[in-house]
Coordinates of C-alpha atoms and ligand atoms in Angstrom, one line a residue:
X1 CA 23.1 22.6 -14.5
X2 CA 19.6 23.1 -14.8
X3 CA 16.4 23.3 -12.6
X4 CA 13.4 21.8 -14.1
X5 CA 10.0 22.0 -12.1
X6 CA 7.5 19.4 -13.4
X7 CA 4.6 20.3 -11.3
X8 CA 3.4 21.6 -8.4
X9 CA -0.2 21.3 -7.0
X10 CA -1.7 22.0 -3.6
X11 CA -5.1 21.0 -1.5
X12 CA -6.5 22.1 2.0
X13 CA -4.8 20.9 4.4
X14 CA -4.4 21.4 8.1
X15 CA -0.9 21.4 10.2
X16 CA -0.1 20.4 12.9
X17 CA 3.4 18.4 13.7
X18 CA 6.9 17.5 13.6
X19 CA 7.7 13.8 13.0
X20 CA 11.0 12.7 11.3
X21 CA 11.9 9.9 10.6
X22 CA 14.3 8.2 8.8
X23 CA 15.4 5.0 7.5
X24 CA 17.7 2.7 6.3
X25 CA 17.8 -0.6 5.5
X26 CA 19.1 -4.6 6.0
X27 CA 20.6 -5.9 3.7
X28 CA 21.5 -4.0 1.4
X29 CA 22.1 0.2 0.2
X30 CA 19.4 2.6 0.8
X31 CA 17.8 5.5 3.6
X32 CA 14.5 6.6 4.0
X33 CA 13.3 10.0 5.8
X34 CA 10.7 10.4 6.6
X35 CA 9.9 13.4 8.4
X36 CA 6.6 15.4 9.8
X37 CA 6.8 18.8 11.4
X38 CA 5.0 21.3 13.8
X39 CA 6.2 24.6 14.7
X40 CA 2.8 26.0 15.3
X41 CA -0.4 24.5 16.4
X42 CA -1.9 26.6 15.0
X43 CA -3.1 25.0 11.2
X44 CA -6.7 23.6 10.9
X45 CA -9.3 24.2 13.5
X46 CA -10.2 21.0 14.1
X47 CA -6.0 20.0 14.5
X48 CA -5.4 18.4 17.8
X49 CA -2.7 20.5 19.5
X50 CA 0.9 18.7 19.2
X51 CA 2.9 19.2 22.4
X52 CA 5.6 17.1 21.3
X53 CA 8.4 19.5 19.2
X54 CA 8.9 16.8 16.4
X55 CA 10.5 13.6 16.1
X56 CA 12.9 11.9 13.8
X57 CA 14.1 8.4 13.5
X58 CA 16.5 7.4 11.4
X59 CA 19.1 3.7 11.3
X60 CA 21.5 5.1 13.4
X61 CA 21.6 7.9 16.8
X62 CA 23.7 10.3 15.3
X63 CA 21.3 11.1 12.1
X64 CA 18.8 11.2 14.9
X65 CA 20.2 13.1 17.2
X66 CA 21.7 16.0 14.4
X67 CA 18.1 16.6 13.0
X68 CA 16.4 17.0 16.1
X69 CA 19.6 19.1 17.4
X70 CA 18.6 21.0 13.9
X71 CA 14.9 21.5 14.8
X72 CA 15.9 22.7 18.3
X73 CA 18.2 25.2 17.0
X74 CA 15.6 27.0 14.3
X75 CA 15.6 24.8 11.5
X76 CA 12.4 22.8 10.2
X77 CA 11.2 19.7 9.7
X78 CA 13.1 19.8 5.9
X79 CA 16.4 21.3 7.6
X80 CA 16.6 18.4 9.9
X81 CA 16.0 15.3 6.6
X82 CA 18.1 17.5 4.7
X83 CA 20.8 17.4 8.3
X84 CA 19.9 13.6 8.7
X85 CA 20.8 12.7 5.0
X86 CA 23.9 14.6 5.1
X87 CA 24.9 12.9 8.6
X88 CA 23.7 8.9 7.5
X89 CA 26.2 9.8 3.8
X90 CA 28.9 9.3 7.1
X91 CA 27.5 6.7 9.8
X92 CA 26.0 4.8 7.3
X93 CA 27.9 5.4 3.5
X94 CA 27.3 1.4 2.6
X95 CA 24.1 2.6 2.9
X96 CA 23.3 6.4 1.1
X97 CA 25.4 9.4 0.7
X98 CA 25.8 12.1 -1.8
X99 CA 27.4 9.9 -4.8
X100 CA 24.1 8.3 -5.1
X101 CA 20.4 9.8 -5.5
X102 CA 16.7 9.8 -3.7
X103 CA 13.2 10.7 -3.5
X104 CA 11.9 13.1 -1.6
X105 CA 8.2 13.7 -0.9
X106 CA 7.3 17.0 1.0
X107 CA 3.4 17.9 2.4
X108 CA 3.7 21.2 3.6
X109 CA 1.2 22.7 5.7
X110 CA -1.1 24.7 3.1
X111 CA -1.0 21.3 1.8
X112 CA 0.4 21.2 -1.9
X113 CA 2.6 18.6 -1.6
X114 CA 6.6 18.1 -3.7
X115 CA 7.6 14.7 -5.5
X116 CA 11.9 16.1 -5.9
X117 CA 13.0 13.5 -8.3
X118 CA 16.6 13.4 -7.6
X119 CA 17.6 9.5 -9.0
X120 CA 20.5 9.6 -10.0
X121 CA 20.9 9.8 -14.4
X122 CA 22.6 7.4 -17.4
X123 CA 25.9 9.3 -18.2
X124 CA 25.6 10.4 -21.9
X125 CA 27.6 8.0 -23.5
X126 CA 26.0 5.3 -22.6
X127 CA 24.1 2.3 -24.4
X128 CA 21.3 -0.3 -24.2
X129 CA 23.9 -2.0 -24.8
X130 CA 26.8 -1.1 -22.7
X131 CA 26.7 -4.5 -20.4
X132 CA 26.5 -7.0 -23.0
X133 CA 29.6 -8.5 -23.4
X134 CA 30.1 -11.7 -26.1
X135 CA 26.0 -11.6 -25.9
X136 CA 25.4 -11.9 -22.7
X137 CA 24.2 -8.8 -20.2
X138 CA 27.4 -8.9 -17.5
X139 CA 26.2 -7.8 -14.3
X140 CA 29.4 -7.5 -12.1
X141 CA 29.9 -4.5 -15.2
X142 CA 26.2 -2.9 -13.8
X143 CA 27.0 -3.7 -10.3
X144 CA 30.9 -3.0 -9.2
X145 CA 33.3 -0.4 -11.0
X146 CA 32.7 2.7 -13.2
X147 CA 30.2 1.3 -16.2
X148 CA 27.9 1.4 -13.1
X149 CA 28.0 4.6 -11.6
X150 CA 24.6 7.2 -12.4
X151 CA 25.1 10.8 -12.3
X152 CA 24.3 11.3 -8.1
X153 CA 21.2 12.9 -7.4
X154 CA 20.3 13.5 -3.7
X155 CA 23.1 16.4 -3.0
X156 CA 21.0 18.9 -6.0
X157 CA 17.7 17.2 -3.9
X158 CA 18.9 18.7 -0.3
X159 CA 20.4 22.0 -1.9
X160 CA 17.3 22.6 -3.5
X161 CA 15.1 21.6 -0.8
X162 CA 17.3 23.9 1.9
X163 CA 16.6 26.8 -0.5
X164 CA 13.3 26.6 -1.0
X165 CA 11.4 25.4 2.5
X166 CA 14.5 25.1 4.4
X167 CA 15.1 27.4 8.1
X168 CA 18.2 27.0 8.1
X169 CA 21.4 26.7 5.2
X170 CA 23.0 24.1 3.6
X171 CA 26.0 25.4 4.9
X172 CA 25.8 24.5 8.4
X173 CA 24.2 21.0 8.2
X174 CA 27.1 20.0 6.0
X175 CA 29.9 21.6 9.0
X176 CA 27.4 19.4 11.2
X177 CA 28.1 16.0 9.4
X178 CA 31.7 17.2 8.2
X179 CA 32.4 17.5 12.2
X180 CA 31.1 13.7 12.8
X181 CA 33.0 13.1 9.6
X182 CA 36.4 14.2 11.2
X183 CA 35.8 13.0 14.9
X184 CA 34.5 9.7 14.0
X185 CA 32.8 6.5 15.2
X186 CA 32.2 3.4 16.7
X187 CA 31.3 1.2 14.2
X188 CA 28.2 -1.1 14.8
X189 CA 27.0 -4.5 14.0
X190 CA 25.5 -4.1 11.2
X191 CA 27.7 -1.7 10.1
X192 CA 30.6 -4.6 9.8
X193 CA 28.2 -7.6 8.9
X194 CA 27.8 -5.0 5.6
X195 CA 31.4 -4.4 5.6
X196 CA 32.7 -7.5 5.3
X197 CA 29.8 -8.8 2.2
X198 CA 31.7 -6.2 0.2
X199 CA 35.7 -6.3 1.5
X200 CA 36.8 -8.7 -1.5
X201 CA 35.2 -5.7 -4.1
X202 CA 36.1 -3.1 -2.1
X203 CA 39.8 -4.5 -2.1
X204 CA 39.6 -3.6 -5.8
X205 CA 39.9 -0.6 -5.7
X206 CA 42.1 2.6 -3.1
X207 CA 40.8 5.4 -2.4
X208 CA 37.6 2.7 -0.8
X209 CA 40.4 -0.3 0.3
X210 CA 42.0 3.0 2.0
X211 CA 38.6 3.9 3.9
X212 CA 36.7 1.0 5.1
X213 CA 39.4 -2.4 5.4
X214 CA 42.8 -2.1 7.5
X215 CA 46.2 -2.4 6.2
X216 CA 46.5 -5.9 5.5
X217 CA 42.6 -5.6 3.1
X218 CA 39.9 -6.5 6.4
X219 CA 36.9 -6.2 7.6
X220 CA 37.3 -2.7 10.2
X221 CA 36.4 -4.2 13.6
X222 CA 32.7 -3.9 15.8
X223 CA 33.8 -0.5 17.6
X224 CA 36.2 0.5 15.4
X225 CA 36.7 4.5 15.3
X226 CA 35.7 5.1 11.9
X227 CA 37.4 8.2 10.5
X228 CA 36.6 9.7 6.8
X229 CA 38.6 12.7 7.0
X230 CA 38.1 13.3 3.0
X231 CA 34.5 13.2 3.8
X232 CA 35.0 15.3 5.9
X233 CA 36.9 17.7 3.4
X234 CA 34.3 17.7 0.9
X235 CA 31.5 18.0 3.5
X236 CA 33.4 21.9 3.7
X237 CA 34.3 23.2 0.7
X238 CA 31.2 22.4 -0.2
X239 CA 29.5 24.7 2.8
X240 CA 32.2 26.7 1.1
X241 CA 32.0 26.6 -2.4
X242 CA 28.6 25.4 -2.9
X243 CA 26.8 22.1 -4.9
X244 CA 29.0 23.7 -7.6
X245 CA 32.2 22.2 -6.5
X246 CA 30.9 18.8 -6.4
X247 CA 28.4 19.1 -10.3
X248 CA 30.5 21.7 -11.7
X249 CA 33.9 22.3 -10.4
X250 CA 36.7 20.4 -8.8
X251 CA 34.7 17.2 -7.9
X252 CA 33.2 16.9 -10.8
X253 CA 36.5 16.7 -13.0
X254 CA 38.7 14.7 -10.2
X255 CA 35.9 12.1 -11.3
X256 CA 35.7 12.4 -14.7
X257 CA 39.8 12.1 -14.9
X258 CA 39.0 8.8 -12.4
X259 CA 36.8 7.1 -14.9
X260 CA 39.3 7.9 -17.5
X261 CA 42.0 5.7 -15.9
X262 CA 39.3 3.2 -15.4
X263 CA 37.3 2.4 -18.1
X264 CA 34.1 4.7 -16.9
X265 CA 31.8 7.0 -19.5
X266 CA 30.9 9.7 -16.5
X267 CA 32.3 13.4 -17.4
X268 CA 33.0 16.0 -15.8
X269 CA 29.7 17.4 -18.4
X270 CA 27.1 15.2 -17.3
X271 CA 27.6 16.2 -13.9
X272 CA 27.3 19.7 -15.0
X273 CA 23.8 18.9 -17.0
X274 CA 22.8 17.0 -14.4
X275 CA 18.9 18.1 -13.7
X276 CA 17.0 17.1 -10.9
X277 CA 12.8 17.7 -11.6
X278 CA 10.3 18.2 -9.6
X279 CA 7.7 15.6 -10.6
X280 CA 3.9 15.4 -9.0
X281 CA 3.2 13.2 -7.4
X282 CA 0.4 10.2 -7.7
X283 CA -2.4 9.3 -5.4
X284 CA -5.0 7.2 -4.9
X285 CA -7.3 6.6 -2.2
X286 CA -7.9 3.7 -0.4
X287 CA -10.5 3.1 2.2
X288 CA -11.4 6.6 3.6
X289 CA -7.6 8.0 3.9
X290 CA -5.7 8.8 0.8
X291 CA -1.9 7.8 -0.4
X292 CA 0.2 10.2 -1.7
X293 CA 3.1 8.4 -3.8
X294 CA 6.1 8.7 -5.6
X295 CA 5.7 8.4 -9.9
X296 CA 8.0 7.4 -11.9
X297 CA 10.3 6.8 -12.7
X298 CA 9.8 4.7 -9.0
X299 CA 7.4 2.6 -9.1
X300 CA 6.8 2.1 -5.9
X301 CA 4.0 5.2 -5.7
X302 CA 2.5 3.4 -8.6
X303 CA 2.1 -0.2 -7.2
X304 CA 1.5 0.1 -3.7
X305 CA -1.2 2.7 -5.0
X306 CA -2.4 0.0 -7.9
X307 CA -2.0 -3.3 -5.2
X308 CA -4.2 -0.7 -2.4
X309 CA -6.4 -0.2 -5.9
X310 CA -6.4 -4.6 -6.6
X311 CA -7.7 -5.4 -2.6
X312 CA -10.2 -2.8 -1.4
X313 CA -12.4 -5.2 -3.6
X314 CA -11.4 -7.4 -1.2
X315 CA -12.6 -8.1 2.4
X316 CA -9.8 -8.4 4.4
X317 CA -10.6 -7.1 8.2
X318 CA -13.1 -10.5 8.0
X319 CA -9.7 -13.2 6.9
X320 CA -7.5 -11.5 9.5
X321 CA -3.8 -10.3 9.6
X322 CA -0.9 -12.8 9.0
X323 CA -4.6 -15.5 8.4
X324 CA -3.6 -17.6 4.7
X325 CA -6.7 -15.9 3.0
X326 CA -5.1 -12.7 3.8
X327 CA -1.5 -13.5 3.0
X328 CA -3.0 -15.6 -0.6
X329 CA -5.3 -12.6 -1.8
X330 CA -2.5 -10.1 -0.5
X331 CA 0.2 -11.6 -3.2
X332 CA -2.0 -12.7 -5.9
X333 CA -2.3 -8.6 -6.4
X334 CA 1.7 -8.4 -6.5
X335 CA 1.6 -11.0 -8.8
X336 CA -0.3 -9.1 -10.9
X337 CA 0.9 -5.4 -10.0
X338 CA 4.6 -6.8 -9.4
X339 CA 4.0 -8.4 -13.8
X340 CA 3.5 -5.0 -15.2
X341 CA 5.8 -3.0 -12.7
X342 CA 8.6 -5.3 -15.8
X343 CA 6.4 -4.4 -18.5
X344 CA 5.2 -0.8 -18.6
X345 CA 7.8 0.8 -16.0
X346 CA 10.8 3.2 -16.7
X347 CA 11.5 6.7 -17.1
X348 CA 8.2 8.7 -18.4
X349 CA 10.9 10.7 -19.2
X350 CA 11.9 8.8 -22.1
X351 CA 8.4 6.2 -22.6
X352 CA 4.9 6.1 -21.9
X353 CA 4.0 5.4 -18.0
X354 CA -0.5 5.0 -19.0
X355 CA -1.8 6.3 -15.9
X356 CA -4.0 3.7 -15.6
X357 CA -2.0 1.2 -13.9
X358 CA -4.0 3.6 -10.7
X359 CA -7.0 3.3 -11.9
X360 CA -10.2 1.7 -10.0
X361 CA -12.2 0.6 -13.4
X362 CA -8.4 -1.6 -14.1
X363 CA -8.3 -2.5 -11.0
X364 CA -11.5 -4.4 -10.2
X365 CA -10.9 -5.8 -13.5
X366 CA -7.7 -7.4 -12.2
X367 CA -9.1 -8.5 -8.5
X368 CA -11.3 -10.3 -10.8
X369 CA -8.9 -12.7 -11.8
X370 CA -8.0 -13.9 -8.6
X371 CA -9.0 -17.1 -7.1
X372 CA -9.5 -17.3 -3.8
X373 CA -8.9 -20.9 -3.5
X374 CA -5.3 -21.1 -5.5
X375 CA -2.5 -20.0 -7.2
X376 CA -3.9 -18.8 -10.6
X377 CA -0.4 -18.2 -13.1
X378 CA -0.3 -14.2 -14.3
X379 CA 1.5 -15.0 -17.5
X380 CA 2.1 -11.9 -18.8
X381 CA 1.3 -8.4 -18.1
X382 CA -1.9 -6.8 -18.5
X383 CA -3.7 -3.8 -19.9
X384 CA -4.9 -0.2 -18.2
X385 CA -7.9 1.4 -20.8
X386 CA -5.7 4.3 -22.6
X387 CA -2.4 2.7 -22.0
X388 CA -0.5 4.2 -24.8
X389 CA -2.1 7.7 -24.6
X390 CA -3.1 8.3 -21.2
X391 CA 0.6 8.8 -19.7
X392 CA 2.6 10.6 -17.1
X393 CA 4.1 13.1 -17.9
X394 CA 6.7 15.3 -18.6
X395 CA 5.7 18.4 -18.6
X396 CA 7.5 21.9 -17.0
X397 CA 5.6 24.2 -14.6
X398 CA 6.7 26.6 -12.2
X399 CA 7.7 25.8 -8.3
X400 CA 7.4 28.7 -5.7
X401 CA 8.1 28.5 -1.9
X402 CA 6.6 29.6 0.9
X403 CA 7.0 29.7 4.3
X404 CA 6.8 26.1 5.8
X405 CA 5.2 26.4 9.5
X406 CA 4.2 22.5 8.9
X407 CA 5.7 20.4 7.2
X408 CA 6.2 16.4 6.3
X409 CA 9.4 14.8 4.5
X410 CA 9.4 11.4 3.5
X411 CA 12.1 10.7 1.7
X412 CA 14.3 7.9 0.2
X413 CA 17.8 7.5 -0.3
X414 CA 20.5 4.9 -1.9
X415 CA 23.7 4.0 -3.3
X416 CA 21.6 1.0 -4.5
X417 CA 24.0 -1.9 -3.6
X418 CA 25.9 -2.4 -0.5
X419 CA 28.2 0.3 -0.9
X420 CA 27.0 1.0 -5.0
X421 CA 30.3 0.7 -6.9
X422 CA 32.6 0.0 -4.0
X423 CA 34.3 3.6 -6.3
X424 CA 35.4 6.9 -3.7
X425 CA 36.5 8.8 -5.7
X426 CA 40.3 9.6 -4.9
X427 CA 40.7 12.3 -2.0
X428 CA 36.9 12.3 -1.4
X429 CA 35.8 10.4 1.3
X430 CA 32.1 10.3 -1.5
X431 CA 31.3 6.5 -2.2
X432 CA 29.4 6.4 -5.8
X433 CA 26.5 4.4 -6.7
X434 CA 25.9 1.5 -8.7
X435 CA 22.6 2.6 -10.0
X436 CA 22.6 1.2 -13.8
X437 CA 21.9 -1.7 -12.5
X438 CA 18.8 -1.3 -11.9
X439 CA 18.3 -0.3 -15.7
X440 CA 17.7 -4.1 -17.9
X441 CA 20.5 -4.3 -18.4
X442 CA 19.9 -6.9 -20.9
X443 CA 16.4 -8.8 -22.1
X444 CA 15.9 -11.6 -19.0
X445 CA 19.0 -11.2 -16.7
X446 CA 17.4 -9.6 -13.7
X447 CA 19.2 -7.2 -11.6
X448 CA 20.9 -7.4 -7.8
X449 CA 17.0 -8.5 -6.4
X450 CA 15.9 -10.5 -9.3
X451 CA 14.2 -7.9 -10.8
X452 CA 13.8 -8.2 -14.8
X453 CA 12.8 -6.3 -17.3
X454 CA 11.3 -4.5 -20.9
X455 CA 12.3 -1.7 -23.4
X456 CA 10.5 0.4 -21.0
X457 CA 13.5 0.1 -18.4
X458 CA 16.5 -0.1 -20.9
X459 CA 20.1 1.4 -20.7
X460 CA 19.3 5.2 -22.8
X461 CA 21.9 7.9 -22.1
X462 CA 20.9 10.1 -19.2
X463 CA 17.7 7.9 -18.6
X464 CA 17.1 7.9 -15.4
X465 CA 16.7 3.8 -14.0
X466 CA 13.5 2.2 -12.7
X467 CA 13.1 2.2 -9.2
X468 CA 11.8 0.6 -6.1
X469 CA 11.7 3.2 -3.8
X470 CA 7.8 4.0 -2.3
X471 CA 7.9 7.1 0.3
X472 CA 4.8 7.5 0.5
X473 CA 2.3 10.2 3.0
X474 CA -0.8 8.6 3.7
X475 CA -4.0 11.6 4.4
X476 CA -7.4 11.4 6.3
X477 CA -9.5 14.1 5.9
X478 CA -6.8 15.4 4.4
X479 CA -4.4 15.6 7.3
X480 CA -0.9 13.7 7.4
X481 CA -1.2 10.9 9.8
X482 CA 1.1 8.3 8.8
X483 CA 4.4 8.4 6.6
X484 CA 6.0 5.0 5.6
X485 CA 8.7 4.1 3.1
X486 CA 11.6 1.4 3.5
X487 CA 14.1 -0.5 1.4
X488 CA 15.3 -3.6 -0.1
X489 CA 15.2 -3.0 -3.2
X490 CA 11.7 -4.2 -4.5
X491 CA 10.3 -6.3 -1.2
X492 CA 10.1 -1.5 -0.8
X493 CA 7.0 -2.4 -2.5
X494 CA 5.6 -5.1 0.1
X495 CA 6.8 -3.4 2.7
X496 CA 5.2 0.2 2.3
X497 CA 2.0 -1.8 1.9
X498 CA 1.7 -4.0 4.4
X499 CA 2.6 -1.1 7.1
X500 CA 0.1 0.9 5.4
X501 CA -2.5 -2.5 5.6
X502 CA -2.2 -3.0 9.1
X503 CA -3.6 0.7 10.3
X504 CA -6.2 1.1 7.8
X505 CA -7.2 -2.9 7.8
X506 CA -6.5 -4.2 11.4
X507 CA -5.6 -0.6 12.8
X508 CA -2.7 -1.3 14.3
X509 CA -0.1 0.9 15.8
X510 CA 2.8 1.9 13.9
X511 CA 4.9 -0.8 16.0
X512 CA 2.8 -3.4 15.3
X513 CA 2.0 -2.7 11.8
X514 CA 6.1 -3.4 11.1
X515 CA 6.7 -6.5 14.4
X516 CA 4.0 -8.6 11.5
X517 CA 5.3 -10.9 9.4
X518 CA 6.1 -10.1 5.9
X519 CA 6.1 -11.9 3.2
X520 CA 7.2 -10.4 -0.7
X521 CA 6.2 -11.8 -4.3
X522 CA 7.5 -9.6 -6.8
X523 CA 6.4 -12.2 -10.6
X524 CA 9.8 -13.5 -11.7
X525 CA 10.7 -15.4 -10.1
X526 CA 7.3 -17.5 -8.9
X527 CA 7.7 -17.3 -5.8
X528 CA 6.5 -16.2 -2.2
X529 CA 8.3 -15.0 -0.1
X530 CA 7.9 -15.2 3.6
X531 CA 9.4 -13.8 6.8
X532 CA 9.5 -17.4 9.4
X533 CA 8.1 -15.6 11.9
X534 CA 4.9 -16.8 9.8
X535 CA 3.6 -19.1 11.3
X536 CA 3.8 -22.6 9.9
X537 CA 0.0 -23.5 9.6
X538 CA -0.4 -20.8 7.6
X539 CA 2.3 -21.3 5.6
X540 CA 1.4 -24.8 4.8
X541 CA -1.7 -23.6 3.7
X542 CA -0.4 -20.7 1.2
X543 CA 2.0 -24.4 -0.1
X544 CA -1.6 -25.9 -0.6
X545 CA -2.6 -23.4 -2.6
X546 CA -0.1 -23.7 -5.0
X547 CA 2.2 -21.0 -3.5
X548 CA 5.7 -22.0 -3.8
X549 CA 6.8 -20.8 -0.3
X550 CA 10.5 -19.4 0.5
X551 CA 11.2 -19.3 4.0
X552 CA 13.6 -15.9 4.9
X553 CA 14.2 -14.8 8.1
X554 CA 13.7 -11.9 7.9
X555 CA 13.1 -9.5 5.1
X556 CA 13.3 -5.7 4.5
X557 CA 13.0 -2.7 7.1
X558 CA 10.5 -0.4 6.8
X559 CA 9.6 2.6 9.3
X560 CA 6.9 4.5 10.3
X561 CA 5.7 7.8 11.9
X562 CA 1.6 8.1 12.6
X563 CA 0.1 10.7 14.6
X564 CA -3.0 9.4 16.6
X565 CA -6.1 11.5 16.8
X566 CA -5.2 13.3 20.1
X567 CA -1.9 14.7 18.0
X568 CA -0.1 12.6 19.6
X569 CA 3.2 11.1 17.5
X570 CA 4.7 7.7 16.5
X571 CA 7.9 6.8 15.1
X572 CA 9.5 3.9 15.1
X573 CA 11.5 2.1 13.6
X574 CA 11.8 -1.5 12.2
X575 CA 12.5 -3.6 15.2
X576 CA 14.5 -6.0 12.9
X577 CA 16.8 -2.8 12.4
X578 CA 19.7 -0.9 15.3
X579 CA 17.9 2.2 13.8
X580 CA 16.5 4.9 16.8
X581 CA 12.8 7.5 17.2
X582 CA 12.4 9.7 19.0
X583 CA 10.0 12.7 19.5
X584 CA 10.3 15.4 22.8
Ligands
DON1 O1 15.7 2.2 -6.5 C1 15.8 0.8 -6.3 O2 14.9 0.5 -6.1 C2 17.2 0.2 -5.9 N1 18.1 1.2 -6.2 C3 16.4 0.6 -4.1 C4 18.4 0.0 -3.4 C5 17.7 -0.7 -1.9 O3 16.3 -0.6 -1.3 C6 19.1 -1.3 -1.4 N2 18.2 -1.8 0.0 N3 18.0 -2.3 1.2

């Protein structure tokens, strides 16, 4: 395996805290981990003294406890994040695991920021039209089974993060998670709901069926203690042999064998060639805060930044949180950004993605297109200055590691939709992703999240599919004050944006920010999805302004970790889910 370093840089900062926060979400499959740590309260002069050692919030109590335990036994925030990620792969495997990918942003005590790209890659034999049958893009193929699987990257990122920034070892974390896998854990209501939604497809794959379904092929029940001995064995072998087992050893060989007899194209060579990337985080400012996000192949950092830049042109505070004026202007900004996303965004190693999408000048131009009285049609994307010349680079640079006493990590991981491709490579217990569906499989054919794409996100060998995952760290006066991330496909961008707006514009605390009614517009389809909790009167006013309002029970799952001015941490799991926040 070859490692490529794309960039590394620093800004002056301090350190102080310990907060971990991990999140998984609702309908589909993803985990966001945001984690702060300050083992030593001696960072900056201005930094308030923090009493807590750390905090963590994940969608599962066992993952939160594992992360906290790692910190309490000498590990740091990176250790905690990795053990949480590995544990979530056991207790929340329908969302994420080592058969999937992740983006991890680390903000270290010395101010350096590292963005680790563990996004899946298309196998070498992938072709632009690999999902087209009889002239039509077939989403069944990109969502379920062998062809849906991209070469996973989470494990490569976890290994790199621990080796360079952790204090404990990957082996320790794997063994801790293996124990839970072996002993088992009782299934929650959410787990069973997700299982029920995937029963039909899971039945088609023997190894998955034997782990996740009863002998007669139905869903397991709430409270059932799920033991996963194969996954435990895989984690133990990894602990002994290292990640070479996965990328170049027995796992890769078994995977290739399974692929060959099931119509797949991924090979052991693809796994061996997998390279995670160190990328340069994207940054913008918003009303005195600095927003640090994940660059392409995530669209999250670019568009959260772009929408904030547009909204900076409007006085949201006077409009008021949750008002029709507020929802209207944010929606109009979302439409403009998502139209750009569909056209411009793709893997920057393959296509030129304009940096100008995040410029203040471009945002000011787009803001002028917004009519505050009515919904404006957005027929197509716009174009920032220098769109073909000033693009996200594919440069390589060296990255050095240093001790970190104060660290901050935000990581979003996923196997894509529920139980990914539904494939478990026999004997390994590892659920494989269906991230190939995040490519634009054919012009006009939407992916599982209703997203359309263009040439920039067409399938190509070795290419990474476009993502919306938006692990984000917000800084004030150079100091981290908030980490936020979400799950839920493109709504991740809206959820992350809304959490930031409620904190920055309206002064909400984390828990209040997450409790607010959410809404989402992704340009196509031309509809404004709003949560039921948005008052009827506001919905009526939005319809009057020309929005096609679609009401939904609940939208996504965002997690926020924040530190207040006194240095007190808060970690809040989305009230819509079953997550747990810990701070001690
Ligand atoms: O990378 C993306 O944008 C999607 N694969 C994320 C999937 C997701 O959010 C599923 N979770 N709820």
